[in-house]
């Protein structure tokens, strides 16, 4: 389990990122914060586009920031917090689960609000039997 100070910090950073989201089409602002194994924190928010399919999710933008800073070969994600503005229920979409899993270790967890309550889930719970190139 993640410590309560890490949990609170990640939720706060994710909430701050959500306030920066560009979501004029859905009005659904999402922020994400990643804690890496190396102890760094990265944030991302959703960035929509008038060509709707080009929308970028908060989690994947946070992952991109983490990769750009730490390097994709070494990056390991300890935890990801996903928060929508107003703490409306927001679980990570399937594509983001797959992208979190790409950089996951055995103890990677995802935090999100559901019905106003913080949930902590192992990525393996959110994406069971995930695709592997080699067994
Ligand atoms: N969204 C995210 O940022 N992350 C998710 O995991 C689910 C959905 C965004 C995309 C879009 O801008 C808005 O939420 C509504 O779907």
mmCIF file of C-alpha atoms and ligand atoms in Angstrom:
data_model
loop_
_atom_site.group_PDB
_atom_site.id
_atom_site.type_symbol
_atom_site.label_atom_id
_atom_site.label_comp_id
_atom_site.label_asym_id
_atom_site.label_seq_id
_atom_site.Cartn_x
_atom_site.Cartn_y
_atom_site.Cartn_z
ATOM 1 C CA UNK A 1 0.000 0.000 0.000
ATOM 2 C CA UNK A 2 1.090 3.538 -0.703
ATOM 3 C CA UNK A 3 1.900 5.701 2.344
ATOM 4 C CA UNK A 4 -0.732 8.271 3.248
ATOM 5 C CA UNK A 5 1.700 11.133 2.606
ATOM 6 C CA UNK A 6 2.464 9.849 -0.913
ATOM 7 C CA UNK A 7 -1.252 9.285 -1.492
ATOM 8 C CA UNK A 8 -2.184 12.784 -0.380
ATOM 9 C CA UNK A 9 0.624 14.374 -2.358
ATOM 10 C CA UNK A 10 -0.259 12.528 -5.590
ATOM 11 C CA UNK A 11 -3.955 13.357 -5.267
ATOM 12 C CA UNK A 12 -3.111 17.015 -4.680
ATOM 13 C CA UNK A 13 -0.791 17.165 -7.720
ATOM 14 C CA UNK A 14 -3.363 15.373 -9.894
ATOM 15 C CA UNK A 15 -6.052 17.790 -8.773
ATOM 16 C CA UNK A 16 -3.818 20.734 -9.642
ATOM 17 C CA UNK A 17 -3.182 19.229 -13.091
ATOM 18 C CA UNK A 18 -6.927 18.762 -13.636
ATOM 19 C CA UNK A 19 -7.427 22.481 -13.134
ATOM 20 C CA UNK A 20 -5.143 23.054 -16.155
ATOM 21 C CA UNK A 21 -6.935 20.607 -18.461
ATOM 22 C CA UNK A 22 -8.053 21.648 -21.923
ATOM 23 C CA UNK A 23 -11.499 20.059 -22.149
ATOM 24 C CA UNK A 24 -13.844 22.466 -23.950
ATOM 25 C CA UNK A 25 -15.711 19.631 -25.684
ATOM 26 C CA UNK A 26 -16.472 17.247 -22.826
ATOM 27 C CA UNK A 27 -16.074 19.724 -19.932
ATOM 28 C CA UNK A 28 -14.562 16.725 -18.127
ATOM 29 C CA UNK A 29 -11.242 17.852 -16.711
ATOM 30 C CA UNK A 30 -8.825 15.123 -15.686
ATOM 31 C CA UNK A 31 -5.453 15.317 -13.988
ATOM 32 C CA UNK A 32 -2.905 12.602 -13.367
ATOM 33 C CA UNK A 33 0.173 12.421 -11.172
ATOM 34 C CA UNK A 34 2.834 9.743 -11.361
ATOM 35 C CA UNK A 35 5.247 8.775 -8.607
ATOM 36 C CA UNK A 36 8.226 6.967 -10.080
ATOM 37 C CA UNK A 37 10.341 4.342 -8.339
ATOM 38 C CA UNK A 38 13.149 6.910 -8.482
ATOM 39 C CA UNK A 39 10.983 9.148 -6.284
ATOM 40 C CA UNK A 40 10.051 11.811 -8.818
ATOM 41 C CA UNK A 41 6.586 13.154 -9.483
ATOM 42 C CA UNK A 42 5.178 14.038 -12.913
ATOM 43 C CA UNK A 43 1.818 15.451 -13.896
ATOM 44 C CA UNK A 44 -0.432 15.499 -16.919
ATOM 45 C CA UNK A 45 -3.907 16.633 -17.870
ATOM 46 C CA UNK A 46 -6.288 15.811 -20.684
ATOM 47 C CA UNK A 47 -5.851 17.861 -23.839
ATOM 48 C CA UNK A 48 -8.796 17.711 -26.213
ATOM 49 C CA UNK A 49 -8.926 18.675 -29.864
ATOM 50 C CA UNK A 50 -11.662 19.907 -32.173
ATOM 51 C CA UNK A 51 -10.871 16.771 -34.155
ATOM 52 C CA UNK A 52 -12.186 14.708 -31.230
ATOM 53 C CA UNK A 53 -10.206 11.535 -31.844
ATOM 54 C CA UNK A 54 -6.931 13.383 -31.252
ATOM 55 C CA UNK A 55 -7.748 13.901 -27.583
ATOM 56 C CA UNK A 56 -4.919 13.007 -25.216
ATOM 57 C CA UNK A 57 -5.708 11.531 -21.806
ATOM 58 C CA UNK A 58 -4.212 12.893 -18.586
ATOM 59 C CA UNK A 59 -2.486 9.647 -17.621
ATOM 60 C CA UNK A 60 -0.707 9.212 -20.930
ATOM 61 C CA UNK A 61 0.452 12.834 -20.893
ATOM 62 C CA UNK A 62 1.895 12.276 -17.411
ATOM 63 C CA UNK A 63 3.615 9.098 -18.636
ATOM 64 C CA UNK A 64 5.124 11.031 -21.555
ATOM 65 C CA UNK A 65 6.539 13.625 -19.141
ATOM 66 C CA UNK A 66 8.013 10.865 -16.955
ATOM 67 C CA UNK A 67 9.601 9.115 -19.953
ATOM 68 C CA UNK A 68 11.058 12.368 -21.267
ATOM 69 C CA UNK A 69 12.682 13.049 -17.898
ATOM 70 C CA UNK A 70 13.778 9.623 -16.637
ATOM 71 C CA UNK A 71 14.111 7.682 -19.894
ATOM 72 C CA UNK A 72 11.783 4.953 -21.031
ATOM 73 C CA UNK A 73 14.250 2.122 -20.486
ATOM 74 C CA UNK A 74 14.655 2.903 -16.804
ATOM 75 C CA UNK A 75 11.256 4.320 -15.860
ATOM 76 C CA UNK A 76 9.275 2.311 -13.345
ATOM 77 C CA UNK A 77 5.967 3.622 -12.077
ATOM 78 C CA UNK A 78 5.243 3.181 -8.373
ATOM 79 C CA UNK A 79 1.850 4.893 -8.401
ATOM 80 C CA UNK A 80 -0.532 6.884 -10.573
ATOM 81 C CA UNK A 81 -3.315 9.108 -9.259
ATOM 82 C CA UNK A 82 -6.174 9.992 -11.604
ATOM 83 C CA UNK A 83 -8.527 12.766 -10.536
ATOM 84 C CA UNK A 84 -11.327 14.567 -12.319
ATOM 85 C CA UNK A 85 -12.279 18.069 -11.323
ATOM 86 C CA UNK A 86 -14.875 17.958 -8.574
ATOM 87 C CA UNK A 87 -13.688 14.435 -7.659
ATOM 88 C CA UNK A 88 -16.299 12.962 -9.944
ATOM 89 C CA UNK A 89 -15.807 9.224 -10.377
ATOM 90 C CA UNK A 90 -13.076 8.671 -12.967
ATOM 91 C CA UNK A 91 -11.339 5.353 -13.466
ATOM 92 C CA UNK A 92 -8.546 5.125 -16.043
ATOM 93 C CA UNK A 93 -9.640 4.152 -19.538
ATOM 94 C CA UNK A 94 -8.457 0.904 -21.091
ATOM 95 C CA UNK A 95 -5.799 2.546 -23.243
ATOM 96 C CA UNK A 96 -4.299 4.283 -20.205
ATOM 97 C CA UNK A 97 -4.319 1.036 -18.205
ATOM 98 C CA UNK A 98 -2.302 -0.596 -20.974
ATOM 99 C CA UNK A 99 0.164 2.333 -21.027
ATOM 100 C CA UNK A 100 0.557 2.310 -17.229
ATOM 101 C CA UNK A 101 1.200 -1.421 -17.387
ATOM 102 C CA UNK A 102 4.023 -0.833 -19.881
ATOM 103 C CA UNK A 103 6.049 0.835 -17.092
ATOM 104 C CA UNK A 104 4.681 -1.114 -14.141
ATOM 105 C CA UNK A 105 6.549 -3.100 -11.521
ATOM 106 C CA UNK A 106 5.153 -5.725 -9.169
ATOM 107 C CA UNK A 107 3.820 -3.099 -6.731
ATOM 108 C CA UNK A 108 2.389 -0.469 -9.099
ATOM 109 C CA UNK A 109 -0.881 0.977 -7.857
ATOM 110 C CA UNK A 110 -3.517 3.307 -9.287
ATOM 111 C CA UNK A 111 -5.481 5.763 -7.159
ATOM 112 C CA UNK A 112 -8.833 7.214 -8.189
ATOM 113 C CA UNK A 113 -12.090 8.446 -6.726
ATOM 114 C CA UNK A 114 -15.221 6.371 -6.989
ATOM 115 C CA UNK A 115 -18.433 7.719 -5.475
ATOM 116 C CA UNK A 116 -16.324 10.211 -3.519
ATOM 117 C CA UNK A 117 -14.093 7.525 -1.987
ATOM 118 C CA UNK A 118 -10.437 7.055 -2.832
ATOM 119 C CA UNK A 119 -9.728 3.638 -4.308
ATOM 120 C CA UNK A 120 -6.297 2.044 -4.522
ATOM 121 C CA UNK A 121 -5.898 -0.806 -6.999
ATOM 122 C CA UNK A 122 -2.943 -2.785 -8.281
ATOM 123 C CA UNK A 123 -2.562 -2.282 -12.028
ATOM 124 C CA UNK A 124 -2.804 -6.082 -12.361
ATOM 125 C CA UNK A 125 -6.311 -5.850 -10.877
ATOM 126 C CA UNK A 126 -7.318 -3.173 -13.365
ATOM 127 C CA UNK A 127 -5.769 -5.007 -16.315
ATOM 128 C CA UNK A 128 -5.718 -8.750 -15.661
ATOM 129 C CA UNK A 129 -4.019 -11.070 -18.149
ATOM 130 C CA UNK A 130 -2.318 -8.100 -19.776
ATOM 131 C CA UNK A 131 -0.751 -8.555 -23.181
ATOM 132 C CA UNK A 132 2.923 -9.580 -23.142
ATOM 133 C CA UNK A 133 5.175 -9.878 -26.188
ATOM 134 C CA UNK A 134 7.034 -12.781 -24.586
ATOM 135 C CA UNK A 135 5.780 -15.192 -21.956
HETATM 136 N N1 LIG B 1 -9.994 11.037 -20.008
HETATM 137 C C1 LIG B 1 -8.762 11.026 -19.425
HETATM 138 O O1 LIG B 1 -8.035 12.036 -19.425
HETATM 139 N N2 LIG B 1 -8.351 9.869 -18.854
HETATM 140 C C2 LIG B 1 -9.076 8.715 -18.813
HETATM 141 O O2 LIG B 1 -8.582 7.693 -18.343
HETATM 142 C C3 LIG B 1 -10.466 8.716 -19.283
HETATM 143 C C4 LIG B 1 -10.877 9.902 -20.075
HETATM 144 C C5 LIG B 1 -10.458 12.289 -20.655
HETATM 145 C C6 LIG B 1 -10.499 12.214 -22.161
HETATM 146 C C7 LIG B 1 -11.533 13.253 -22.495
HETATM 147 O O3 LIG B 1 -10.901 14.515 -22.652
HETATM 148 C C8 LIG B 1 -12.436 13.311 -21.275
HETATM 149 O O4 LIG B 1 -11.754 12.606 -20.253
HETATM 150 C C9 LIG B 1 -13.798 12.696 -21.496
HETATM 151 O O5 LIG B 1 -13.698 11.433 -22.033
#
